[in-house]
mmCIF file of C-alpha atoms in Angstrom:
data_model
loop_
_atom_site.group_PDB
_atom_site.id
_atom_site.type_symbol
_atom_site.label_atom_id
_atom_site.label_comp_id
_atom_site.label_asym_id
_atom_site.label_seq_id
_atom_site.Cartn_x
_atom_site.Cartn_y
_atom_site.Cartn_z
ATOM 1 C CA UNK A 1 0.000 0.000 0.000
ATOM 2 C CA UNK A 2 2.233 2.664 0.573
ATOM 3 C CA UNK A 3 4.362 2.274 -3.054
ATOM 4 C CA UNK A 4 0.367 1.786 -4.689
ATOM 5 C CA UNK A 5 -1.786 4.296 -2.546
ATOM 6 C CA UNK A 6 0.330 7.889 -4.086
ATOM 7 C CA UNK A 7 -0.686 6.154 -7.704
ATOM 8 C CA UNK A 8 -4.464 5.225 -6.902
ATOM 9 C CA UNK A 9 -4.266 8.938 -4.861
ATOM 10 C CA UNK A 10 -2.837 10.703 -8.457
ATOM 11 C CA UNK A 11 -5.713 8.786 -10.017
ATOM 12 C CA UNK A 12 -8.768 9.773 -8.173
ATOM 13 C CA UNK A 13 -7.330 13.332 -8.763
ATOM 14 C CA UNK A 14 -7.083 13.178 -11.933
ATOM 15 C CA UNK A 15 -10.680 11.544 -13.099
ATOM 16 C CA UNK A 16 -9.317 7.961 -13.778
ATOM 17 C CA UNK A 17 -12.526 5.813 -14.686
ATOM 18 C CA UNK A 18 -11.004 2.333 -15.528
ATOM 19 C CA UNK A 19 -8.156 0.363 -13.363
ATOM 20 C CA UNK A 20 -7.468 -3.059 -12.999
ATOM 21 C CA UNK A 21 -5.577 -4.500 -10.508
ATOM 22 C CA UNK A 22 -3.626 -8.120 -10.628
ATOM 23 C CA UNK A 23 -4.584 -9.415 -7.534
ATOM 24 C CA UNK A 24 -4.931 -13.258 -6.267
ATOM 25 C CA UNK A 25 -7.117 -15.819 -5.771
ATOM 26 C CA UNK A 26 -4.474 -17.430 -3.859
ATOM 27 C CA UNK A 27 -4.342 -15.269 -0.651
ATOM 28 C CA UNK A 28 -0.463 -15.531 0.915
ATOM 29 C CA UNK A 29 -0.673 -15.995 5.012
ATOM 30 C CA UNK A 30 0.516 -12.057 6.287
ATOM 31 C CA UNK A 31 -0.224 -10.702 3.595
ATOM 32 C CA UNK A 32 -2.890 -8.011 5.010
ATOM 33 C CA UNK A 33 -1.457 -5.181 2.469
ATOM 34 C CA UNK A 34 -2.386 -7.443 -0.408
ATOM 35 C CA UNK A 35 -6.295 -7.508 0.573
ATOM 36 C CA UNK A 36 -6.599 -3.433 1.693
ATOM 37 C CA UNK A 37 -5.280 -3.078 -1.637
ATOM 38 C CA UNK A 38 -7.999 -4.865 -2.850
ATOM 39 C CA UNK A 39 -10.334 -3.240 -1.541
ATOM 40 C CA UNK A 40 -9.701 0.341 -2.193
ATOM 41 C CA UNK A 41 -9.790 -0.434 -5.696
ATOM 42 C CA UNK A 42 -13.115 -2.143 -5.614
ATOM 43 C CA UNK A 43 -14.355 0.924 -3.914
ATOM 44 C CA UNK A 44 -14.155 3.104 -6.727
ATOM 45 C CA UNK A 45 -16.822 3.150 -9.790
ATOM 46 C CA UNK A 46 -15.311 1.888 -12.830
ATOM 47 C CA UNK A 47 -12.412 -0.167 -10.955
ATOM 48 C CA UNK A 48 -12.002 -3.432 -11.110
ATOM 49 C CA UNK A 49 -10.086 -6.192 -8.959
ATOM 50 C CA UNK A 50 -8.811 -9.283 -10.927
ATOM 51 C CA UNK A 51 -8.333 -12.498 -8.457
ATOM 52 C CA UNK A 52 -6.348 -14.970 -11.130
ATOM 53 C CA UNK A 53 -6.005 -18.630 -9.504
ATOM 54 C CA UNK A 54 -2.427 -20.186 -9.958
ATOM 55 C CA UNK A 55 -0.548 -19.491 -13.060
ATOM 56 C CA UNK A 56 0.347 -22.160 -15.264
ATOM 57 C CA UNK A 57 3.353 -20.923 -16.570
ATOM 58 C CA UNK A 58 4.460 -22.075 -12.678
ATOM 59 C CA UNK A 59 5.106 -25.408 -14.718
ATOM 60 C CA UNK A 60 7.619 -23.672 -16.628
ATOM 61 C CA UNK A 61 11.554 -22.733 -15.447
ATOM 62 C CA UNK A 62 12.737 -20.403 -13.824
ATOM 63 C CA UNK A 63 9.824 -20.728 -10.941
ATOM 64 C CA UNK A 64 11.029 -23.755 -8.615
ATOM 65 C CA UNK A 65 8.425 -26.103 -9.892
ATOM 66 C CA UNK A 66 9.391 -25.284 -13.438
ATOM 67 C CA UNK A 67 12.494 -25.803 -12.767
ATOM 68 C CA UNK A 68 12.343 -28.815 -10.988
ATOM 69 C CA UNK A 69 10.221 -30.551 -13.702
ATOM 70 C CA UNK A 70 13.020 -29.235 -15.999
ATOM 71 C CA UNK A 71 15.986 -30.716 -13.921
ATOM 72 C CA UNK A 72 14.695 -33.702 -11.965
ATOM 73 C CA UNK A 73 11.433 -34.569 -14.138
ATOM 74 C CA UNK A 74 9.291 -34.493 -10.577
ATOM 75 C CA UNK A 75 7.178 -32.340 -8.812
ATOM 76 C CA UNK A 76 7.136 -31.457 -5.362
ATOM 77 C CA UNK A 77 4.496 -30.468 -3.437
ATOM 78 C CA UNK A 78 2.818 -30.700 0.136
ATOM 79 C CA UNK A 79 -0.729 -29.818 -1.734
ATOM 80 C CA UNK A 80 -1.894 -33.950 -1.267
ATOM 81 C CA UNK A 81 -4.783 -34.278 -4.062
ATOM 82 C CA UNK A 82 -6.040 -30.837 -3.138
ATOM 83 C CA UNK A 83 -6.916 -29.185 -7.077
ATOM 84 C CA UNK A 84 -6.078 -25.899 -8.538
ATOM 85 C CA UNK A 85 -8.001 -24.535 -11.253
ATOM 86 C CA UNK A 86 -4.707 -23.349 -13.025
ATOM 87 C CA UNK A 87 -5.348 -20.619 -15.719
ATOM 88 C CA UNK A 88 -2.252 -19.412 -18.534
ATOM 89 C CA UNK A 89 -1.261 -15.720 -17.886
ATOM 90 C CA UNK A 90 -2.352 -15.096 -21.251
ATOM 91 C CA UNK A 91 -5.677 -15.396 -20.453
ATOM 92 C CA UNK A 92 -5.555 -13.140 -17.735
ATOM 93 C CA UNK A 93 -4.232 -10.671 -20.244
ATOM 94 C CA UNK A 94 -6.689 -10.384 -22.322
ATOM 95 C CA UNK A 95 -8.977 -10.151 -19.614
ATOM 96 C CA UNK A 96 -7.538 -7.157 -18.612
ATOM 97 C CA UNK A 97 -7.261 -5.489 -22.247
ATOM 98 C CA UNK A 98 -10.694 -5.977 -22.538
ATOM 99 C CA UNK A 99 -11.590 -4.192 -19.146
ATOM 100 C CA UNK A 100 -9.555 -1.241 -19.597
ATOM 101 C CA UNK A 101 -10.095 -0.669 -23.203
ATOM 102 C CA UNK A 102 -13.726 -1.319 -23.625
ATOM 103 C CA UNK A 103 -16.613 1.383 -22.698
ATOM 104 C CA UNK A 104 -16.513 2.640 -19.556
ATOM 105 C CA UNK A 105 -18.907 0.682 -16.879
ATOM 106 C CA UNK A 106 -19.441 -2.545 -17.133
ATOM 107 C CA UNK A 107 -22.831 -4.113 -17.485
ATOM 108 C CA UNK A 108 -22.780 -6.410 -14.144
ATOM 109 C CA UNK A 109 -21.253 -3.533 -12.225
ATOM 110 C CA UNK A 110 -19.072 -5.980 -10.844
ATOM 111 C CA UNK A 111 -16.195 -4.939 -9.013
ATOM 112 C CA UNK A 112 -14.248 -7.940 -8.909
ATOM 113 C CA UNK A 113 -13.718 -11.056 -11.228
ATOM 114 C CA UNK A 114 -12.153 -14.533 -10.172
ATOM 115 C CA UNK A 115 -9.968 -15.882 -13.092
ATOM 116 C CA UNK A 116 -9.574 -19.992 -13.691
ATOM 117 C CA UNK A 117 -8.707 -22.292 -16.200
ATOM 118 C CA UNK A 118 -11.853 -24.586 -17.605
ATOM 119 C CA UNK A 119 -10.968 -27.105 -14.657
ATOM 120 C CA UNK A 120 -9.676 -27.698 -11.955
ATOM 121 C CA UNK A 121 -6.055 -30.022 -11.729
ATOM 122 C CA UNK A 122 -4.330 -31.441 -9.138
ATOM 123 C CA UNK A 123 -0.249 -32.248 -9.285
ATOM 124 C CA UNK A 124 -0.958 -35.766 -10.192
ATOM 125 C CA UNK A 125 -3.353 -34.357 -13.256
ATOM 126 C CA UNK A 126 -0.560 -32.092 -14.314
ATOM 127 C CA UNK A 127 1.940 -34.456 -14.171
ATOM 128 C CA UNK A 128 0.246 -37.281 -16.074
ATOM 129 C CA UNK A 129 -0.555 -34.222 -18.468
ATOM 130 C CA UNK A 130 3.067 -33.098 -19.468
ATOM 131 C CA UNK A 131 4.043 -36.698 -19.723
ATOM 132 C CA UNK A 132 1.338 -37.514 -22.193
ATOM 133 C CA UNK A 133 2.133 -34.360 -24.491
ATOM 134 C CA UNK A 134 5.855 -34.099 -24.633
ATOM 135 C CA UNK A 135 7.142 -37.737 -23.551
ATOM 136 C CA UNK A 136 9.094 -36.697 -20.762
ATOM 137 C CA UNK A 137 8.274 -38.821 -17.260
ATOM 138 C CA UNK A 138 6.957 -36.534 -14.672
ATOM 139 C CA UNK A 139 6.555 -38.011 -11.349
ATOM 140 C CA UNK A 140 4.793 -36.473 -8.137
ATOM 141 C CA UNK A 141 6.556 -36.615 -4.896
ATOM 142 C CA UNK A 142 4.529 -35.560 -1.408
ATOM 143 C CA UNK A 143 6.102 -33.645 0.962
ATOM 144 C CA UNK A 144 5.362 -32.001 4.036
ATOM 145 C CA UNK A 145 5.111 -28.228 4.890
ATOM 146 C CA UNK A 146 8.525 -28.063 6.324
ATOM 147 C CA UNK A 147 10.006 -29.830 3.038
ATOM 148 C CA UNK A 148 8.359 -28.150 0.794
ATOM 149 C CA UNK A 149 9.855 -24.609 2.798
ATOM 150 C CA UNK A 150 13.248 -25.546 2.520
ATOM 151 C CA UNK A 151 13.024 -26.519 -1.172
ATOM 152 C CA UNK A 152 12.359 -22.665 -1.890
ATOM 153 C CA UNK A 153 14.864 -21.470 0.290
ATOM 154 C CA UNK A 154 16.684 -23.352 -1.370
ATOM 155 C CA UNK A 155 15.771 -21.659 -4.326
ATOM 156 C CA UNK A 156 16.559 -18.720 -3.355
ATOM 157 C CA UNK A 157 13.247 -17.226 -1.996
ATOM 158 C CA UNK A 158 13.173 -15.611 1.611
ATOM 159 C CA UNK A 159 12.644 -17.967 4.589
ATOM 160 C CA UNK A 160 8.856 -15.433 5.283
ATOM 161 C CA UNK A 161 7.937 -15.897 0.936
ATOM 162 C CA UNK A 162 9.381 -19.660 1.019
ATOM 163 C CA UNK A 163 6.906 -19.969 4.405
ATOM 164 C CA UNK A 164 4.636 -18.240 3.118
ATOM 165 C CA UNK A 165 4.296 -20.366 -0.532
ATOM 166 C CA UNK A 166 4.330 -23.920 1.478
ATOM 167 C CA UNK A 167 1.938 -22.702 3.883
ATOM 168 C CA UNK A 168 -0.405 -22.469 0.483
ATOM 169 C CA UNK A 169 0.607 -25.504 -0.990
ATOM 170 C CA UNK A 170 -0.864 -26.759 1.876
ATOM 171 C CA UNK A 171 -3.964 -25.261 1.800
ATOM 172 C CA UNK A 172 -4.911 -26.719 -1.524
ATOM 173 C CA UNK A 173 -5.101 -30.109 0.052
ATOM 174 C CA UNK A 174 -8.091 -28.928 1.665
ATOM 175 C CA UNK A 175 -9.734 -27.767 -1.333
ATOM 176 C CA UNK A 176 -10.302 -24.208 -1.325
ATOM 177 C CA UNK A 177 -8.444 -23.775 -4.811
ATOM 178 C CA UNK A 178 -10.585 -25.765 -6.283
ATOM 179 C CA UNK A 179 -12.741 -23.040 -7.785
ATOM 180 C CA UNK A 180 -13.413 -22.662 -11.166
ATOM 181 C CA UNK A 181 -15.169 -19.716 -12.750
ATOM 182 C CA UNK A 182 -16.585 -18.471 -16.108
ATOM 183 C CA UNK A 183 -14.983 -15.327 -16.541
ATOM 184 C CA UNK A 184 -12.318 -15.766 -19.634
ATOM 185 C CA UNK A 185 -15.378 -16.439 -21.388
ATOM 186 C CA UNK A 186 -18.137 -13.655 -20.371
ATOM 187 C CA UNK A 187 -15.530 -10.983 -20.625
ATOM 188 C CA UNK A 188 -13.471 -11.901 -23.877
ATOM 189 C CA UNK A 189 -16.032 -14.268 -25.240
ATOM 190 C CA UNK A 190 -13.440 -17.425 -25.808
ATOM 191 C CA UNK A 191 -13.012 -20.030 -22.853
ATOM 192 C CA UNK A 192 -9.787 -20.093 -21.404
ATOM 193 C CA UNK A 193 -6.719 -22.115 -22.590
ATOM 194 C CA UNK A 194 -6.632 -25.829 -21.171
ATOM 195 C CA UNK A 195 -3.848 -27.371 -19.301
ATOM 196 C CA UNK A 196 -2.992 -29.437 -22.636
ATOM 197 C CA UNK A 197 -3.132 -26.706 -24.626
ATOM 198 C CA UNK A 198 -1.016 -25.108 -22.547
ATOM 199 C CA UNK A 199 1.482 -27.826 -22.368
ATOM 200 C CA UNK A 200 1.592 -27.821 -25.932
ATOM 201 C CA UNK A 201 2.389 -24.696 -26.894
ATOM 202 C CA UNK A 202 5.603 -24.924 -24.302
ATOM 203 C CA UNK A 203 6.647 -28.606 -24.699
ATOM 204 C CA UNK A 204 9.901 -28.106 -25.560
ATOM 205 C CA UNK A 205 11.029 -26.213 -22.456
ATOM 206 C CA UNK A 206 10.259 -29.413 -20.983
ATOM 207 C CA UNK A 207 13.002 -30.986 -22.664
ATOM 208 C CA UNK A 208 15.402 -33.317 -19.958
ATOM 209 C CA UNK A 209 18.407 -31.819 -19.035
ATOM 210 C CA UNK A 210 19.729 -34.360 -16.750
ATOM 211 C CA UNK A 211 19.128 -34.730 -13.387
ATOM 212 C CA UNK A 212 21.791 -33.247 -10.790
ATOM 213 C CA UNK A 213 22.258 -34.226 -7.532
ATOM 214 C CA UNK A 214 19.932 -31.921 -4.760
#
């Protein structure tokens, strides 16, 4: 808030009607700032919140789980069978051309739009996924909450973010990711890329390049 809040300020003053904002479906643990945010864009006319659910391109290097596809042909994660209805950042894109480049108002009113794939994966969906489309073995591995931290400090993420990220990995075991929404399709009026589709148009950053010792 206090980098954003001098922008939204300037914008008010100046007669701004549209602005979207990139927020998150996923909500990190702590992360109070991220939610007032939130809400003093939905309380403008014209403004409008975007809550994306995770990215797909998280399959893809450099993120950790990219990566470790990439490297090690596995996938890591303390999430259990919990689902994730994964949407491509390209989606989420044009979602937000269309809001801030169409006529002003919108005819819902709505202030705030959850953004999801067509359906909702879990790991072991994803993995059988990338395996079927480019050939290369993916494997899931379960891991607790403390396992899962260390593998992005390991990364290189702080020890609060690298917290912070397993504590929502596992939160999708219980389910509340699981959500899956129509809006790719009211607002740009084509449904949202699939996993597979997905996977195809990146399969060759998939491509094994041995696997290294941890």
């Amino acid at each position: 808030m206090p980098l954003v809040e001098p922008f939204l300020a300037e914008a008010d003053r100046l007669g701004v009607r549209q602005v979207v904002l990139l927020g998150s479906a996923i909500v990190l643990p702590g992360a109070a700032s991220a939610l007032e945010l939130a809400a003093r864009v939905r309380a403008r006319p014209g403004w409008v919140v975007l809550r994306p659910s995770g990215f797909m391109q998280n399959f893809l290097a450099p993120h950790p789980l990219g990566e470790r596809i990439r490297r090690r042909g596995e996938i890591r994660t303390a999430a259990g069978t919990g689902r994730v209805g994964w949407i491509d950042a390209r989606d989420i894109a044009a979602v937000a051309a269309v809001l801030l480049t169409g006529p002003y108002g919108h005819p819902d009113d709505r202030r705030d739009y959850l953004l999801t794939g067509p359906k909702a994966l879990n790991y072991q969906d994803a993995a059988q996924i990338i395996t079927l489309h480019t050939g290369r073995p993916v494997r899931v591995v379960p891991v607790g909450f403390a396992e899962q931290a260390d593998a992005y400090r390991a990364s290189g993420m702080p020890d609060a973010f690298a917290a912070a990220l397993a504590a929502v990995d596992v939160g999708i075991r219980t389910g509340r990711d699981a959500q899956v929404s129509t809006a790719v399709l009211d607002l740009t009026g084509r449904p949202p890329r699939t996993f597979a589709e997905f996977v195809q148009d990146h399969a060759p950053q998939w491509a094994d390049v041995g696997t290294p010792e941890d």
